[in-house]
Coordinates of C-alpha atoms and ligand atoms in Angstrom, one line a residue:
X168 CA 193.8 131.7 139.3
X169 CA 191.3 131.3 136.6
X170 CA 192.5 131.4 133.1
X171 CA 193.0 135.5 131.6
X172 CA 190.8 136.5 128.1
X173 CA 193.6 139.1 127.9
X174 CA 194.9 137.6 124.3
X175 CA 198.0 140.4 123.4
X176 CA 198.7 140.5 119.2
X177 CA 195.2 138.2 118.9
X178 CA 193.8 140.4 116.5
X179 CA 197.1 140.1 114.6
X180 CA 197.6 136.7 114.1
X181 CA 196.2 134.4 111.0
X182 CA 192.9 132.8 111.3
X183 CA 194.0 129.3 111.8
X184 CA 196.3 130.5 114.6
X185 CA 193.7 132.2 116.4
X186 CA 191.4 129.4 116.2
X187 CA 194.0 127.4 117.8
X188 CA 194.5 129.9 120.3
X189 CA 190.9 129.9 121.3
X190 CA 191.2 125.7 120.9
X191 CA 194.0 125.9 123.9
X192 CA 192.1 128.4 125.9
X193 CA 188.4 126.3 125.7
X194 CA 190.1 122.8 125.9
X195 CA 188.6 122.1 122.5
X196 CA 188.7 119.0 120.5
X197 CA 190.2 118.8 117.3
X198 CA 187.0 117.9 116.2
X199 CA 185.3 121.0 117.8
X200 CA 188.4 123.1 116.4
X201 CA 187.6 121.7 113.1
X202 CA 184.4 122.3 113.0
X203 CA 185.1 126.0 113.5
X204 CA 187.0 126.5 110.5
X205 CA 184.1 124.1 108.7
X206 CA 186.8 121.5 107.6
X207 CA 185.9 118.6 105.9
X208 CA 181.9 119.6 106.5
X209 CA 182.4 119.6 110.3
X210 CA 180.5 122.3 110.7
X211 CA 176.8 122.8 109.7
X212 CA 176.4 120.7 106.7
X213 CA 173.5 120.8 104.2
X214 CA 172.3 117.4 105.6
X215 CA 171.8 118.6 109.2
X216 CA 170.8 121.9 107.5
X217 CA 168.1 120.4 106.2
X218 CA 166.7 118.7 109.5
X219 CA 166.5 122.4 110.8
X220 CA 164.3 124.0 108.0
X221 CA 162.4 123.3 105.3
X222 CA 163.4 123.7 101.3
X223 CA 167.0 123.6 102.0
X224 CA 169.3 123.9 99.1
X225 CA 172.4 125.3 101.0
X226 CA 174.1 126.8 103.9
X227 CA 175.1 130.5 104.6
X228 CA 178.2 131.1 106.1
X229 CA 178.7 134.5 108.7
X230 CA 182.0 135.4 110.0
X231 CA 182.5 134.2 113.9
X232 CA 185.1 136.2 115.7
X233 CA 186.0 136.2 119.4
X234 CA 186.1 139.2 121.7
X235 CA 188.7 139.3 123.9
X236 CA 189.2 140.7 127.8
X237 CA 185.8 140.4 129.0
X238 CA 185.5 139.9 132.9
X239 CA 182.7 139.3 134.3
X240 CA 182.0 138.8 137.5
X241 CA 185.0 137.9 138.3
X242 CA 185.7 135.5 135.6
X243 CA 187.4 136.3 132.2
X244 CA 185.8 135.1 129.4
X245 CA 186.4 134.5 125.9
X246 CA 183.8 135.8 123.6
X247 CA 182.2 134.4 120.3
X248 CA 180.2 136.5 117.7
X249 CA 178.6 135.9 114.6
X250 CA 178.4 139.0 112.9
X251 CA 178.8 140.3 108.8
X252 CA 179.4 144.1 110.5
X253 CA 183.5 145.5 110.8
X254 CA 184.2 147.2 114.1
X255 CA 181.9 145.5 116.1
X256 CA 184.1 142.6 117.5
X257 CA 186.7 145.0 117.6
X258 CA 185.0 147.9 119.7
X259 CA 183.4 145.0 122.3
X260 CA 186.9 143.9 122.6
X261 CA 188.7 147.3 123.0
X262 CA 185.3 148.3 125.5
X263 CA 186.1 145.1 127.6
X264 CA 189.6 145.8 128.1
X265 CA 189.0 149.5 129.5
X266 CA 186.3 148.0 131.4
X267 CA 188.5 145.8 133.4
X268 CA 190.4 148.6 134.6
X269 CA 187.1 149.3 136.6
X270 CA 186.6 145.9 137.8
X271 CA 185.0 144.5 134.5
X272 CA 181.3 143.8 134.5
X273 CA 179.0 142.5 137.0
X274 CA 175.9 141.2 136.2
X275 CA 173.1 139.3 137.6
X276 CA 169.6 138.2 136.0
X277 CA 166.0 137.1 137.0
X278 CA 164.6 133.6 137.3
X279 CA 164.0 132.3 133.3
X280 CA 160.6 132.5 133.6
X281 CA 158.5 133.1 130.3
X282 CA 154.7 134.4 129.7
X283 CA 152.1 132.5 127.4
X284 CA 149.4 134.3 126.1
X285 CA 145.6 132.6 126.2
X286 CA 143.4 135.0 124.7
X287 CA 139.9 134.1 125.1
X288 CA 136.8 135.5 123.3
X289 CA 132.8 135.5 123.4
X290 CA 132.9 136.2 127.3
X291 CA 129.6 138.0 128.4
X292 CA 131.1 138.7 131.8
X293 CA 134.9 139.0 131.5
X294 CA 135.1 139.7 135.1
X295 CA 133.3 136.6 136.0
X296 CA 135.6 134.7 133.8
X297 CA 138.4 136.2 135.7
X298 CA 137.5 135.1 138.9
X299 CA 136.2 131.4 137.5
X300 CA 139.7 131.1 136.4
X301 CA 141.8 132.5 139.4
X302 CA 139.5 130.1 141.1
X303 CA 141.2 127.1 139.3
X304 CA 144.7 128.9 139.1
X305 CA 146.3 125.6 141.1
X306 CA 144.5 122.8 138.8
X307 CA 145.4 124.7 135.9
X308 CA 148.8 125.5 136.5
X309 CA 149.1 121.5 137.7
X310 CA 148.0 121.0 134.4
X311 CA 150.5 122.9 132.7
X312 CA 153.6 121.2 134.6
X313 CA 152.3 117.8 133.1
X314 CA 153.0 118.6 129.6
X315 CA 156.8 118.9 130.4
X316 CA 157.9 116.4 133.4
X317 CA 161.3 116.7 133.1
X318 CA 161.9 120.7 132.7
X319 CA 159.7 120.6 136.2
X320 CA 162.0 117.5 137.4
X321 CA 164.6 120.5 136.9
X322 CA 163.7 122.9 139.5
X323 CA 161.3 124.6 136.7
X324 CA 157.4 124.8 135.2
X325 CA 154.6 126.9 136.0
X326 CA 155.4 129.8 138.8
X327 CA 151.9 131.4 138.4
X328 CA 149.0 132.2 136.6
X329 CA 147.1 135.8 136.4
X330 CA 144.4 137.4 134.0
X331 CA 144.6 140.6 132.4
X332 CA 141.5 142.0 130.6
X333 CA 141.6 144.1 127.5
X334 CA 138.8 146.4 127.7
X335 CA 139.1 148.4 124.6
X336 CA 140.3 146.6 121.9
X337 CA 139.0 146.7 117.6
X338 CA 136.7 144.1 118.1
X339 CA 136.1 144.5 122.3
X340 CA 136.9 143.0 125.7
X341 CA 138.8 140.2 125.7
X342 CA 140.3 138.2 128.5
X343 CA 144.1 137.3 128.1
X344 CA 145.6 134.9 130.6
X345 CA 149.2 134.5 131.3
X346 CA 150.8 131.6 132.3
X347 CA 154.1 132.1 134.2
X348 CA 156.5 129.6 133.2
X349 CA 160.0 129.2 134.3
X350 CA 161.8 127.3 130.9
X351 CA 165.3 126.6 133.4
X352 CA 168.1 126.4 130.8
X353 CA 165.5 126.3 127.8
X354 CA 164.8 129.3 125.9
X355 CA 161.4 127.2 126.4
X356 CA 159.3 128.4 123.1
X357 CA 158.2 124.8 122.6
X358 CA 157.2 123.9 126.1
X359 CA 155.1 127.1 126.9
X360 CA 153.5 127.0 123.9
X361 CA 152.5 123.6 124.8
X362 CA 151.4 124.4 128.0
X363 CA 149.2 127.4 126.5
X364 CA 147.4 125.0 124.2
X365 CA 146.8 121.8 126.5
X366 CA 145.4 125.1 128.9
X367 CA 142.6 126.5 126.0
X368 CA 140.0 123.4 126.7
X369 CA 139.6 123.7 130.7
X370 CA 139.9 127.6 130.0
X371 CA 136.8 127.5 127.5
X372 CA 134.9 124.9 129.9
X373 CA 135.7 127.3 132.8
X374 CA 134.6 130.5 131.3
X375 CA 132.5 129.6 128.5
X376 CA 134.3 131.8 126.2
X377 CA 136.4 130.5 122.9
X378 CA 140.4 130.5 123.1
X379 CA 141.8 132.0 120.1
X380 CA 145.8 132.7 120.6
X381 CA 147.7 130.2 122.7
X382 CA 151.5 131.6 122.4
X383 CA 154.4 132.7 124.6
X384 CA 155.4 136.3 124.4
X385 CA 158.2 137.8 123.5
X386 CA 158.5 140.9 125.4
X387 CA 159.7 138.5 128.3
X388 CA 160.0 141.0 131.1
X389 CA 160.8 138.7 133.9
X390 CA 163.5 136.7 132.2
X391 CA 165.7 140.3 132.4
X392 CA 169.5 140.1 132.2
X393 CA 171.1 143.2 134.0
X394 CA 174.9 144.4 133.1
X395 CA 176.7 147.0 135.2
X396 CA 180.2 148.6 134.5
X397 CA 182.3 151.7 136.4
X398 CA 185.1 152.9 134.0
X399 CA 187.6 155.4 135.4
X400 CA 187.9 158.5 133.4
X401 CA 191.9 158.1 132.7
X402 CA 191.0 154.6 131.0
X403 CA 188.7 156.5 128.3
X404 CA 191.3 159.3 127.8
X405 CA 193.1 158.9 124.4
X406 CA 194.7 161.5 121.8
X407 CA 193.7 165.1 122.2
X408 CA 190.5 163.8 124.5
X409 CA 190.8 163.9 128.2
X410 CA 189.1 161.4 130.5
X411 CA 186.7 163.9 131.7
X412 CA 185.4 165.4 128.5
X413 CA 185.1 161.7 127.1
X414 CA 182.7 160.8 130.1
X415 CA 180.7 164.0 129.7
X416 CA 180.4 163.2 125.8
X417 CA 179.0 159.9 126.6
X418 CA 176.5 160.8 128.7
X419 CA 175.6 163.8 126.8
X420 CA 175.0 160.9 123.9
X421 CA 172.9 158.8 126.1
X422 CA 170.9 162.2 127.5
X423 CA 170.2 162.2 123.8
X424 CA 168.8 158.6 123.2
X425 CA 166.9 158.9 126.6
X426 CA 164.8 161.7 125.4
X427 CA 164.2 161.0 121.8
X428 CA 163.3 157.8 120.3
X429 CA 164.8 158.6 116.6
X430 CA 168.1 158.9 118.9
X431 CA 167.0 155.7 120.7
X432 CA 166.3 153.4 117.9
X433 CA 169.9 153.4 117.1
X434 CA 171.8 153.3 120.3
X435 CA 169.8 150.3 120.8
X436 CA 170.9 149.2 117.5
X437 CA 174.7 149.5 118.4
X438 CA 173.2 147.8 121.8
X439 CA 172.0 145.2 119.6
X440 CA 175.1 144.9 117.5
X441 CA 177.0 143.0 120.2
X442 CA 173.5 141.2 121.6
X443 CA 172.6 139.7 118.4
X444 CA 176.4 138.3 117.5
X445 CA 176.4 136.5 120.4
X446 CA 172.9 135.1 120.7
X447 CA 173.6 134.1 117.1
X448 CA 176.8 132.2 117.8
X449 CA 175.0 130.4 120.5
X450 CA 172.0 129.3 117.8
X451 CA 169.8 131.2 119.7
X452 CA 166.4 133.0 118.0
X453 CA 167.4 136.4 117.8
X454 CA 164.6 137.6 116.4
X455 CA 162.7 137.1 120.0
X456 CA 165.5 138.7 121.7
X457 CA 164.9 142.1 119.1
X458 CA 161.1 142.0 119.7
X459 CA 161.8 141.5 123.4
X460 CA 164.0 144.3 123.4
X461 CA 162.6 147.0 121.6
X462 CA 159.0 146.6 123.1
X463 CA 161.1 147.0 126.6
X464 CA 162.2 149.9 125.8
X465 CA 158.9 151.3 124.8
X466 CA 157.7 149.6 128.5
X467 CA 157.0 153.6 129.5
X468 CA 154.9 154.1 126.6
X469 CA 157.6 155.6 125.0
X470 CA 160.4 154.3 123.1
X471 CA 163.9 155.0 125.0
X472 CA 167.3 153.7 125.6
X473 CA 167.9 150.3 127.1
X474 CA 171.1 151.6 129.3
X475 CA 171.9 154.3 130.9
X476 CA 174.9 156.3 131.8
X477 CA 176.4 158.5 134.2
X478 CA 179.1 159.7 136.2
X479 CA 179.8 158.8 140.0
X480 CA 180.7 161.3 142.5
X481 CA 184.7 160.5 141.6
X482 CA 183.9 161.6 137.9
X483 CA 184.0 158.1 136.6
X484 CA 181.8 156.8 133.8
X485 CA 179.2 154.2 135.4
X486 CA 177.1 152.5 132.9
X487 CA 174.0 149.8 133.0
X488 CA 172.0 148.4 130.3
X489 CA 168.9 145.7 131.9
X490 CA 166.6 144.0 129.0
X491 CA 164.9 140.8 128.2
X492 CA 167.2 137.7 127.3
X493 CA 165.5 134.5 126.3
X494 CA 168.4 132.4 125.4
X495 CA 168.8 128.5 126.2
X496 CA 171.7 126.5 126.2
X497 CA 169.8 123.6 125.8
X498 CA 167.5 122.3 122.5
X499 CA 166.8 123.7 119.1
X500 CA 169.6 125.3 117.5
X501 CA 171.6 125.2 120.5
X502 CA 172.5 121.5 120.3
X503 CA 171.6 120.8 117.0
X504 CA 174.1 123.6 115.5
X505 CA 177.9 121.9 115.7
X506 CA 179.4 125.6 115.8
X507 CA 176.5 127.0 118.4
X508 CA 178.2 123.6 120.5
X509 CA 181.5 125.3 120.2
X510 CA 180.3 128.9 121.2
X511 CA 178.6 127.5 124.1
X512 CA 181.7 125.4 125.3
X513 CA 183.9 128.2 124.5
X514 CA 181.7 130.6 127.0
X515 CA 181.6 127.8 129.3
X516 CA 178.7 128.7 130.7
X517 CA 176.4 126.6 133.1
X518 CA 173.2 127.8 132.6
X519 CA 171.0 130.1 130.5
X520 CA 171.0 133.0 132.7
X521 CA 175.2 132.7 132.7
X522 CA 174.7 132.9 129.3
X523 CA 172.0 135.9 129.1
X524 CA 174.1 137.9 131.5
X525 CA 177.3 137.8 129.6
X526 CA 175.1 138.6 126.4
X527 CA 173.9 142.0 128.0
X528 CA 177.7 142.4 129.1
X529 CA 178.7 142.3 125.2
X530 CA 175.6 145.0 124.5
X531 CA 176.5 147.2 127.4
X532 CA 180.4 147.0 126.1
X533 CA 179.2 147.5 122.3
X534 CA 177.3 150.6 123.7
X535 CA 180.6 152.0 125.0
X536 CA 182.3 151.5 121.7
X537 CA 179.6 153.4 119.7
X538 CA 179.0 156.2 122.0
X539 CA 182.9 156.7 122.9
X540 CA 184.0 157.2 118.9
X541 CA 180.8 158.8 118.2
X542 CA 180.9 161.6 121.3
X543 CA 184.5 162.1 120.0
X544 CA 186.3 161.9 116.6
X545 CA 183.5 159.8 115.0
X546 CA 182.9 156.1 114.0
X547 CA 183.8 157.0 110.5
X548 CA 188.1 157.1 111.7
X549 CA 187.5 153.3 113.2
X550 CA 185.9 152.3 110.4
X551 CA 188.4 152.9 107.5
X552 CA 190.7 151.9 109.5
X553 CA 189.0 148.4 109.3
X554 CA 187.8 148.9 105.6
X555 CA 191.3 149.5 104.4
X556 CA 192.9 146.3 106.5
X557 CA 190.4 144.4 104.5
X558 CA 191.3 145.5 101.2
X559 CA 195.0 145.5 102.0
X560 CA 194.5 141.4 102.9
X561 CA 192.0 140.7 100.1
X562 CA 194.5 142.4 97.5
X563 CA 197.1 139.7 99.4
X564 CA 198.9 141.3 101.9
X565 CA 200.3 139.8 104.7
X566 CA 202.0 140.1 108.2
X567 CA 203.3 143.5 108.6
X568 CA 202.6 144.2 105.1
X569 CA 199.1 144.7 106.0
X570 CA 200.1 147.5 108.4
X571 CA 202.1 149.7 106.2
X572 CA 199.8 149.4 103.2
X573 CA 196.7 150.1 105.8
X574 CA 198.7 153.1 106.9
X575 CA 199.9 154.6 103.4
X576 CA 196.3 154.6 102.3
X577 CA 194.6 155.9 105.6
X578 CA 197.3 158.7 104.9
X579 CA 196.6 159.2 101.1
X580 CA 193.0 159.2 101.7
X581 CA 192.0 156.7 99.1
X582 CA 191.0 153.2 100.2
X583 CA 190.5 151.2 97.4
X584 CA 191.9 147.5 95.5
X585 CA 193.4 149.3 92.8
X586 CA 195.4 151.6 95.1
X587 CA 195.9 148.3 97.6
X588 CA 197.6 146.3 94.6
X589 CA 199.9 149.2 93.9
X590 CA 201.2 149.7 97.3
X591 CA 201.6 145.3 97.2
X592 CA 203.6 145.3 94.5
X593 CA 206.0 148.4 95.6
X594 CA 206.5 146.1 98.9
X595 CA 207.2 142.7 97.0
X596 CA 210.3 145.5 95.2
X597 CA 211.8 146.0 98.2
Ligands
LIG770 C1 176.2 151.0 113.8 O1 176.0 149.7 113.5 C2 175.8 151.3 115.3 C3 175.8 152.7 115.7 O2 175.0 153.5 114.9 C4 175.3 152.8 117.1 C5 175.0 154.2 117.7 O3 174.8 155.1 116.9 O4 175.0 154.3 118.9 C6 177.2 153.3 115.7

């Protein structure tokens, strides 16, 4: 039996003891376990920081938490994510653990295969061009798979080659070619971008145009990560909410984002909450991963949820959310990053679509978590919550402490340091 991401009284124990919690679970070194807590500059240090970008004078820290009880096809999984944002860790966690009462989540993903954009200009026949270039679709993609040997050594490199031709654009026709490129466990910026621009010469001699753009493109629609999940309605009951009403609220919430895209923006924004934590943990650009999503979900022409949700015929809740995920577990920040090391051994993933899939597991649970309080008593109850357990420890409580003072103020109504302290100091009389 494989080891359980079920981690009882986690959330209650102190940092260090949680870190070595996790340290036991991933089989991680004390210098790996160091580098979490960033002892002794183990973990990104304005030296290395300054081999990733330019103009360095610093690093910026980010809280990194882990959610617990994912299971995912079959496997449990321990969970890192990088996020400034309360709640969020918590509600993936919480989501996980009613989602393994269904089975947890099963996933699967497309080959990691990335477009480049050619854009080419000045062409008097475009349609000519077309063919001229489908005509030389093998030497060019040959071409292509020479400026990386080794990712094509790998099982990957170019898969195909077609051309798309703008008709009506501000300034005309013009011809766009895309390159099919399949980046294995890259998230392959660097290589198709290569290939686009050792491509632009043979293009230009073969159609007689002038290449302008040579660049991947973000809205990478056949590198899609799917998530599925079937909850049964008694695992979303709690308090004065049945299982059934629960269900029908949620998908009443996603009816909502799937007809109007003011709704839609920000259910993919909770989506996004849990996506961008861990693609951040992993030292992943997650700034591809937002433009790959959102244009996605505006695929239709109109901008609309990135999961769905629904009920099966035994009234249980069945969700999926399917979307674009460009990660890589291997170059740039990935293996340059010492913590983005940990994350990735922590997940202990094999490859980049392992990786992507369990990313779009953590947006389909942090989904859950946002639609769930909001389609009942409201985020605002989880939240406080939260807010005042951070007061109560930065005012200096500890162990249970933290509990009563988080409850006497809940209770009260006023969350604040001032009212924090005074409830410290009446439990250091007792
Ligand atoms: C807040 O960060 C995310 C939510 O607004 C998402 C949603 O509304 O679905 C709670």
């Amino acid at each position: 039996m494989g080891k359980s991401s079920r981690l009882p009284g986690f959330y209650k124990k102190p940092v260090a003891e949680r870190a070595k919690v996790v340290a036991e679970w991933a089989d991680l070194t004390p210098e790996e376990l160091a580098a979490l807590s960033g002892e002794g500059g183990t973990a990104l240090s304005p030296e290395l920081a300054d081999k990733l970008i330019e103009n360095v004078v610093g690093v910026y820290g980010l809280p990194l938490g882990i959610a617990a009880n994912f299971q995912i096809n079959g496997r449990d999984v321990l969970v890192p994510m990088v996020i400034e944002e309360p709640s969020v860790v918590a509600g993936a966690s919480f989501m996980a653990k009613l989602a393994r009462a269904g089975g947890g989540f099963r996933t699967s993903s497309t080959p990691p295969e990335m477009i480049g954009q050619i854009q080419v200009l000045d062409l008097e026949d475009p349609e000519a061009a077309r063919a001229a270039i489908l005509a030389h679709k093998d030497e060019l993609m040959e071409l292509a798979d020479s400026c990386d040997k080794v990712v094509v050594r790998l099982g990957g490199g170019s898969r195909d080659l077609e051309v798309r031709i703008l008709d009506d654009t501000p300034i005309g026709p013009m011809l766009i070619v895309h390159l099919i490129f399949d980046c294995r466990d890259a998230m392959g910026a660097n290589m198709v971008n290569t290939a686009c621009e050792r491509l632009a010469a043979p293009i230009e001699r073969i159609t007689g145009g002038r290449v302008g753009l040579r660049i991947l493109s973000n809205l990478a629609e056949r590198r899609l990560a799917r998530a599925e999940c079937t909850i049964p309605a008694e695992a979303l009951a709690f308090d004065e909410y049945p299982g059934e009403r629960v269900v029908n609220g949620i998908v009443e919430a996603w009816a909502f984002a799937a007809a109007d895209p003011y709704r839609a923006a920000t259910h993919n924004k909770g989506i996004m909450n849990g996506v961008d934590a861990v693609v951040i943990a992993t030292g992943n650009d997650w700034r591809a991963i937002e433009a790959g999503a959102h244009a996605y979900a505006a695929r239709s022409g109109r901008y609309t949820s990135l999961s769905t949700w629904g009920k099966d015929e035994a009234g249980n809740l069945i969700g999926s959310l399917e979307m674009p995920m460009a990660v890589g577990i291997v170059g740039g920040a990935t293996r340059a990053h010492p913590v983005a090391q940990v994350a990735l051994k922590i997940l202990n993933v094999r490859s980049a679509r392992e990786l992507a899939e369990i990313i779009v597991a953590v947006g389909l649970a942090q989904n859950l978590a946002a639609l769930r309080a909001l389609a009942t008593e409201g985020i605002q109850k989880g939240h406080m919550a939260l807010h005042a357990r951070q007061i109560a420890i930065s005012v200096g409580a500890t162990g249970e402490q933290i509990d009563r003072i988080v409850e006497r103020m809940l209770q009260e109504g006023e969350i604040s340091q001032p009212r924090a302290q005074a409830l410290l100091k009446e439990e250091s009389g007792k």
